[in-house]
mmCIF file of C-alpha atoms in Angstrom:
data_model
loop_
_atom_site.group_PDB
_atom_site.id
_atom_site.type_symbol
_atom_site.label_atom_id
_atom_site.label_comp_id
_atom_site.label_asym_id
_atom_site.label_seq_id
_atom_site.Cartn_x
_atom_site.Cartn_y
_atom_site.Cartn_z
ATOM 1 C CA ARG K 1 107.414 139.994 50.355
ATOM 2 C CA ASP K 2 107.951 136.372 49.638
ATOM 3 C CA ALA K 3 110.253 136.169 52.633
ATOM 4 C CA GLU K 4 107.689 137.922 54.802
ATOM 5 C CA ARG K 5 104.896 135.654 53.585
ATOM 6 C CA TYR K 6 107.057 132.611 54.203
ATOM 7 C CA ALA K 7 107.844 133.823 57.722
ATOM 8 C CA GLN K 8 104.150 134.332 58.467
ATOM 9 C CA GLN K 9 103.246 130.905 57.139
ATOM 10 C CA LYS K 10 106.014 129.363 59.180
ATOM 11 C CA ALA K 11 104.862 131.176 62.297
ATOM 12 C CA ARG K 12 101.267 130.017 61.772
ATOM 13 C CA ALA K 13 102.435 126.442 61.209
ATOM 14 C CA GLU K 14 104.500 126.525 64.374
ATOM 15 C CA GLN K 15 101.557 127.933 66.296
ATOM 16 C CA ARG K 16 99.264 125.196 64.992
ATOM 17 C CA GLU K 17 101.867 122.588 65.928
ATOM 18 C CA ALA K 18 102.217 124.088 69.396
ATOM 19 C CA GLU K 19 98.433 124.090 69.859
ATOM 20 C CA LYS K 20 98.261 120.499 68.633
ATOM 21 C CA SER K 21 101.016 119.491 71.038
ATOM 22 C CA ALA K 22 99.266 121.272 73.908
ATOM 23 C CA ARG K 23 95.998 119.474 73.135
ATOM 24 C CA GLU K 24 97.799 116.129 72.993
ATOM 25 C CA GLN K 25 99.537 116.761 76.304
ATOM 26 C CA LYS K 26 96.219 117.745 77.853
ATOM 27 C CA ARG K 27 94.617 114.571 76.499
ATOM 28 C CA ILE K 28 97.439 112.425 77.881
ATOM 29 C CA ALA K 29 97.263 114.173 81.261
ATOM 30 C CA GLU K 30 93.493 113.638 81.446
ATOM 31 C CA GLN K 31 93.888 109.985 80.470
ATOM 32 C CA GLN K 32 96.569 109.466 83.115
ATOM 33 C CA ALA K 33 94.351 111.142 85.694
ATOM 34 C CA ARG K 34 91.475 108.811 84.794
ATOM 35 C CA GLU K 35 93.731 105.757 84.959
ATOM 36 C CA GLU K 36 95.177 106.806 88.307
ATOM 37 C CA ALA K 37 91.672 107.367 89.643
ATOM 38 C CA GLU K 38 90.633 103.901 88.475
ATOM 39 C CA ILE K 39 93.723 102.338 90.060
ATOM 40 C CA HIS K 40 93.003 104.224 93.274
ATOM 41 C CA ASP K 41 89.389 103.031 93.279
ATOM 42 C CA ARG K 42 90.483 99.437 92.694
ATOM 43 C CA ARG K 43 93.024 99.616 95.511
ATOM 44 C CA ILE K 44 90.436 101.034 97.887
ATOM 45 C CA ALA K 45 87.985 98.288 96.902
ATOM 46 C CA ARG K 46 90.635 95.607 97.407
ATOM 47 C CA LEU K 47 91.654 97.132 100.718
ATOM 48 C CA LYS K 48 88.069 97.190 101.948
ATOM 49 C CA SER K 49 87.646 93.599 100.811
ATOM 50 C CA GLY K 50 90.872 92.619 102.526
ATOM 51 C CA ILE K 51 89.876 94.290 105.790
ATOM 52 C CA SER K 52 86.456 92.639 105.716
ATOM 53 C CA THR K 53 88.058 89.204 105.363
ATOM 54 C CA LEU K 54 90.968 89.682 107.733
ATOM 55 C CA GLY K 55 89.262 87.295 110.122
ATOM 56 C CA THR K 56 90.432 84.647 107.678
ATOM 57 C CA VAL K 57 93.565 86.232 106.262
ATOM 58 C CA ALA K 58 95.097 87.447 109.517
ATOM 59 C CA LYS K 59 92.895 86.074 112.249
ATOM 60 C CA GLY K 60 95.774 85.508 114.598
ATOM 61 C CA ILE K 61 96.862 89.129 114.371
ATOM 62 C CA GLY K 62 93.389 90.520 114.886
ATOM 63 C CA THR K 63 92.610 88.209 117.799
ATOM 64 C CA ALA K 64 95.831 89.099 119.550
ATOM 65 C CA PHE K 65 95.198 92.822 119.318
ATOM 66 C CA VAL K 66 91.615 92.502 120.548
ATOM 67 C CA ALA K 67 92.722 90.349 123.471
ATOM 68 C CA ALA K 68 95.300 92.959 124.369
ATOM 69 C CA GLY K 69 92.587 95.571 124.567
ATOM 70 C CA VAL K 70 93.822 97.639 121.653
ATOM 71 C CA GLY K 71 91.285 100.235 120.505
ATOM 72 C CA VAL K 72 89.318 100.019 117.288
ATOM 73 C CA ALA K 73 91.413 102.708 115.591
ATOM 74 C CA ALA K 74 94.660 100.918 116.429
ATOM 75 C CA LEU K 75 93.208 97.595 115.308
ATOM 76 C CA THR K 76 92.168 99.104 111.990
ATOM 77 C CA THR K 77 95.664 100.484 111.480
ATOM 78 C CA LYS K 78 97.214 97.123 112.237
ATOM 79 C CA ALA K 79 94.717 95.405 109.972
ATOM 80 C CA VAL K 80 95.597 97.708 107.085
ATOM 81 C CA GLN K 81 99.295 97.114 107.696
ATOM 82 C CA ALA K 82 98.759 93.357 107.849
ATOM 83 C CA TYR K 83 96.790 93.389 104.625
ATOM 84 C CA GLY K 84 99.446 95.491 102.929
ATOM 85 C CA GLU K 85 102.056 92.941 103.976
ATOM 86 C CA TYR K 86 99.787 90.149 102.756
ATOM 87 C CA GLU K 87 99.536 91.791 99.334
ATOM 88 C CA GLN K 88 103.309 92.096 99.133
ATOM 89 C CA LEU K 89 103.898 88.494 100.179
ATOM 90 C CA SER K 90 101.242 87.275 97.758
ATOM 91 C CA GLY K 91 103.070 89.057 94.966
ATOM 92 C CA GLY K 92 106.195 87.068 95.777
ATOM 93 C CA ILE K 93 104.245 83.823 95.897
ATOM 94 C CA GLU K 94 102.716 84.582 92.489
ATOM 95 C CA LYS K 95 106.165 85.099 90.986
ATOM 96 C CA ILE K 96 107.416 81.760 92.318
ATOM 97 C CA PHE K 97 104.318 79.591 91.883
ATOM 98 C CA GLY K 98 102.689 81.248 88.866
ATOM 99 C CA ASP K 99 99.291 79.709 88.123
ATOM 100 C CA SER K 100 99.578 77.578 91.282
ATOM 101 C CA ALA K 101 99.831 80.592 93.602
ATOM 102 C CA ALA K 102 96.131 80.269 94.466
ATOM 103 C CA ILE K 103 96.845 76.881 96.047
ATOM 104 C CA VAL K 104 99.366 78.430 98.425
ATOM 105 C CA GLN K 105 97.095 81.389 99.158
ATOM 106 C CA GLY K 106 94.228 79.020 99.922
ATOM 107 C CA TYR K 107 96.320 77.127 102.464
ATOM 108 C CA ALA K 108 97.516 80.448 103.909
ATOM 109 C CA ALA K 109 93.912 81.537 104.491
ATOM 110 C CA ASN K 110 93.403 78.503 106.760
ATOM 111 C CA ALA K 111 96.847 78.560 108.367
ATOM 112 C CA PHE K 112 95.540 79.804 111.712
ATOM 113 C CA GLN K 113 93.474 76.644 112.097
ATOM 114 C CA THR K 114 95.941 74.186 110.571
ATOM 115 C CA ALA K 115 99.311 75.493 111.725
ATOM 116 C CA GLN K 116 98.531 78.107 114.373
ATOM 117 C CA MET K 117 100.099 80.896 112.353
ATOM 118 C CA SER K 118 98.824 83.905 110.456
ATOM 119 C CA ALA K 119 98.422 83.916 106.696
ATOM 120 C CA ASN K 120 101.338 86.330 106.451
ATOM 121 C CA ASP K 121 103.617 84.051 108.469
ATOM 122 C CA TYR K 122 102.572 81.118 106.309
ATOM 123 C CA LEU K 123 103.376 82.953 103.082
ATOM 124 C CA ASN K 124 106.656 84.266 104.453
ATOM 125 C CA LEU K 125 107.758 80.787 105.539
ATOM 126 C CA THR K 126 106.725 79.247 102.224
ATOM 127 C CA THR K 127 108.646 81.890 100.305
ATOM 128 C CA SER K 128 111.795 81.183 102.320
ATOM 129 C CA PHE K 129 112.209 77.674 100.871
ATOM 130 C CA SER K 130 109.866 77.430 97.893
ATOM 131 C CA ALA K 131 112.478 78.151 95.207
ATOM 132 C CA SER K 132 114.422 75.051 96.254
ATOM 133 C CA LEU K 133 111.216 73.045 96.392
ATOM 134 C CA VAL K 134 110.046 74.066 92.916
ATOM 135 C CA GLN K 135 113.473 73.181 91.553
ATOM 136 C CA ALA K 136 113.465 69.831 93.357
ATOM 137 C CA LEU K 137 110.127 68.971 91.731
ATOM 138 C CA GLY K 138 111.253 69.844 88.233
ATOM 139 C CA GLY K 139 109.264 73.077 88.043
ATOM 140 C CA ASP K 140 105.941 71.462 88.997
ATOM 141 C CA THR K 141 104.548 74.403 90.958
ATOM 142 C CA ALA K 142 101.283 72.667 91.895
ATOM 143 C CA ALA K 143 103.190 69.776 93.446
ATOM 144 C CA ALA K 144 105.503 72.255 95.150
ATOM 145 C CA ALA K 145 102.529 74.083 96.680
ATOM 146 C CA GLU K 146 101.178 70.833 98.108
ATOM 147 C CA MET K 147 104.619 69.782 99.353
ATOM 148 C CA ALA K 148 105.182 73.161 101.031
ATOM 149 C CA ASN K 149 101.897 72.774 102.886
ATOM 150 C CA LEU K 150 102.879 69.262 103.965
ATOM 151 C CA ALA K 151 106.172 70.596 105.306
ATOM 152 C CA ILE K 152 104.495 73.400 107.265
ATOM 153 C CA SER K 153 101.885 70.999 108.676
ATOM 154 C CA ASP K 154 104.695 68.698 109.802
ATOM 155 C CA MET K 155 106.497 71.636 111.388
ATOM 156 C CA ALA K 156 103.372 72.539 113.361
ATOM 157 C CA ASP K 157 102.884 68.917 114.430
ATOM 158 C CA ASN K 158 106.479 68.835 115.592
ATOM 159 C CA TRP K 159 106.432 71.925 117.763
ATOM 160 C CA ASN K 160 103.007 71.029 119.166
ATOM 161 C CA MET K 161 104.056 67.480 120.089
ATOM 162 C CA MET K 162 107.645 68.119 121.127
ATOM 163 C CA GLY K 163 107.241 71.572 122.607
ATOM 164 C CA THR K 164 109.973 72.741 120.267
ATOM 165 C CA SER K 165 110.474 76.394 119.411
ATOM 166 C CA ALA K 166 108.582 77.136 116.202
ATOM 167 C CA GLU K 167 111.460 79.317 115.059
ATOM 168 C CA ASP K 168 113.966 76.498 115.602
ATOM 169 C CA VAL K 169 111.884 74.078 113.556
ATOM 170 C CA GLN K 170 111.383 76.595 110.756
ATOM 171 C CA ASN K 171 115.088 77.407 110.668
ATOM 172 C CA ALA K 172 115.879 73.707 110.409
ATOM 173 C CA TYR K 173 113.725 73.349 107.295
ATOM 174 C CA ARG K 174 115.207 76.490 105.793
ATOM 175 C CA GLY K 175 118.604 74.903 106.341
ATOM 176 C CA PHE K 176 117.547 71.646 104.683
ATOM 177 C CA ALA K 177 116.525 73.631 101.606
ATOM 178 C CA LYS K 178 120.144 74.819 101.420
ATOM 179 C CA GLN K 179 121.624 71.348 102.119
ATOM 180 C CA ASN K 180 122.547 72.386 105.642
ATOM 181 C CA TYR K 181 121.690 69.646 108.138
ATOM 182 C CA GLU K 182 123.208 71.101 111.313
ATOM 183 C CA MET K 183 119.784 71.874 112.781
ATOM 184 C CA LEU K 184 118.266 68.436 112.197
ATOM 185 C CA ASP K 185 118.440 67.823 115.929
ATOM 186 C CA ASN K 186 116.078 70.814 116.412
ATOM 187 C CA LEU K 187 113.256 68.486 115.372
ATOM 188 C CA LYS K 188 113.912 66.181 118.344
ATOM 189 C CA LEU K 189 113.266 63.065 116.272
ATOM 190 C CA GLY K 190 116.331 61.237 117.519
ATOM 191 C CA TYR K 191 118.714 62.337 114.787
ATOM 192 C CA GLY K 192 121.772 64.551 115.160
ATOM 193 C CA GLY K 193 122.696 67.560 113.110
ATOM 194 C CA THR K 194 124.907 65.968 110.454
ATOM 195 C CA ALA K 195 124.605 64.768 106.878
ATOM 196 C CA SER K 196 125.122 61.164 107.995
ATOM 197 C CA GLU K 197 122.223 61.520 110.435
ATOM 198 C CA MET K 198 120.008 62.934 107.711
ATOM 199 C CA ALA K 199 120.947 59.921 105.594
ATOM 200 C CA ARG K 200 119.980 57.662 108.497
ATOM 201 C CA LEU K 201 116.620 59.410 108.813
ATOM 202 C CA ILE K 202 115.928 58.988 105.091
ATOM 203 C CA ASN K 203 116.890 55.325 105.193
ATOM 204 C CA ASP K 204 114.743 54.738 108.282
ATOM 205 C CA ALA K 205 111.790 56.376 106.554
ATOM 206 C CA GLY K 206 112.168 54.088 103.536
ATOM 207 C CA THR K 207 110.487 56.617 101.265
ATOM 208 C CA LEU K 208 113.299 56.989 98.745
ATOM 209 C CA GLY K 209 113.282 53.374 97.589
ATOM 210 C CA ARG K 210 117.052 53.075 97.952
ATOM 211 C CA THR K 211 119.732 53.431 100.582
ATOM 212 C CA VAL K 212 121.767 56.629 100.710
ATOM 213 C CA ASP K 213 125.035 57.498 102.431
ATOM 214 C CA GLU K 214 126.169 60.725 103.998
ATOM 215 C CA SER K 215 126.923 62.236 100.584
ATOM 216 C CA LEU K 216 123.148 62.361 100.080
ATOM 217 C CA GLU K 217 123.768 62.189 96.352
ATOM 218 C CA GLY K 218 120.592 62.710 94.361
ATOM 219 C CA VAL K 219 118.545 63.588 97.455
ATOM 220 C CA THR K 220 116.357 66.660 96.958
ATOM 221 C CA PHE K 221 114.644 68.945 99.416
ATOM 222 C CA ALA K 222 111.351 67.304 98.446
ATOM 223 C CA ASP K 223 112.821 63.905 99.355
ATOM 224 C CA ILE K 224 113.804 65.249 102.767
ATOM 225 C CA ILE K 225 110.335 66.663 103.438
ATOM 226 C CA THR K 226 108.759 63.328 102.469
ATOM 227 C CA ALA K 227 111.152 61.365 104.692
ATOM 228 C CA ILE K 228 110.599 63.601 107.728
ATOM 229 C CA HIS K 229 106.853 63.333 107.234
ATOM 230 C CA GLN K 230 107.044 59.539 107.216
ATOM 231 C CA VAL K 231 109.202 59.473 110.353
ATOM 232 C CA GLN K 232 106.669 61.672 112.142
ATOM 233 C CA VAL K 233 103.830 59.465 110.909
ATOM 234 C CA ASN K 234 105.685 56.461 112.343
ATOM 235 C CA MET K 235 105.997 58.346 115.636
ATOM 236 C CA GLN K 236 102.270 59.221 115.534
ATOM 237 C CA MET K 237 103.016 62.917 115.444
ATOM 238 C CA THR K 238 100.677 63.939 112.632
ATOM 239 C CA GLY K 239 97.486 65.941 113.001
ATOM 240 C CA THR K 240 98.344 67.310 116.419
#
């Protein structure tokens, strides 16, 4: 009898434990469902907000599709895709720039007016060289955000004034970030694609406060951006 009673008690205990576990699993499932619904609602709200402001965020894309006579449905699809890409690129910018990401995003929102490129193109270009720039400025992400915008503005001035391929100019700057100066002549500023010519450009600009040789020892990507900007200022190529 004792064994039978013990078996019954054990069975009831196991049943209670099973019921408790089932209730807990149900509670967790319901909580997850609520959280997923909230996340879904937030994403939809952000997406609607993004679409409503795409005239700013991706004006170039939207204008191009309208001019091409693309239907409203196709435009909406492209707008959603563009906003999805914008969200992804913004995530990368936030990782690199941290609390200063809003500075970059603010410049990106106006990139169509200032650099004749979409917000997505602006963010993509900034991402391509920003790690080197942040490092060059000792981790000062706010200064890096401002310097990145200066570089992109100078790029736009260059291809507008010189009729240079935008891609060639962008590739040149990406190369500079990696200490590759072979595409310096892409800027058409009168300097060849060598380290010695980059040194000559920096010395002509006079922004470093010292003379450098072709070793470019101690010269950072930020120094190069500043020097190129000054050379273009001297050539009256800014604000074009």
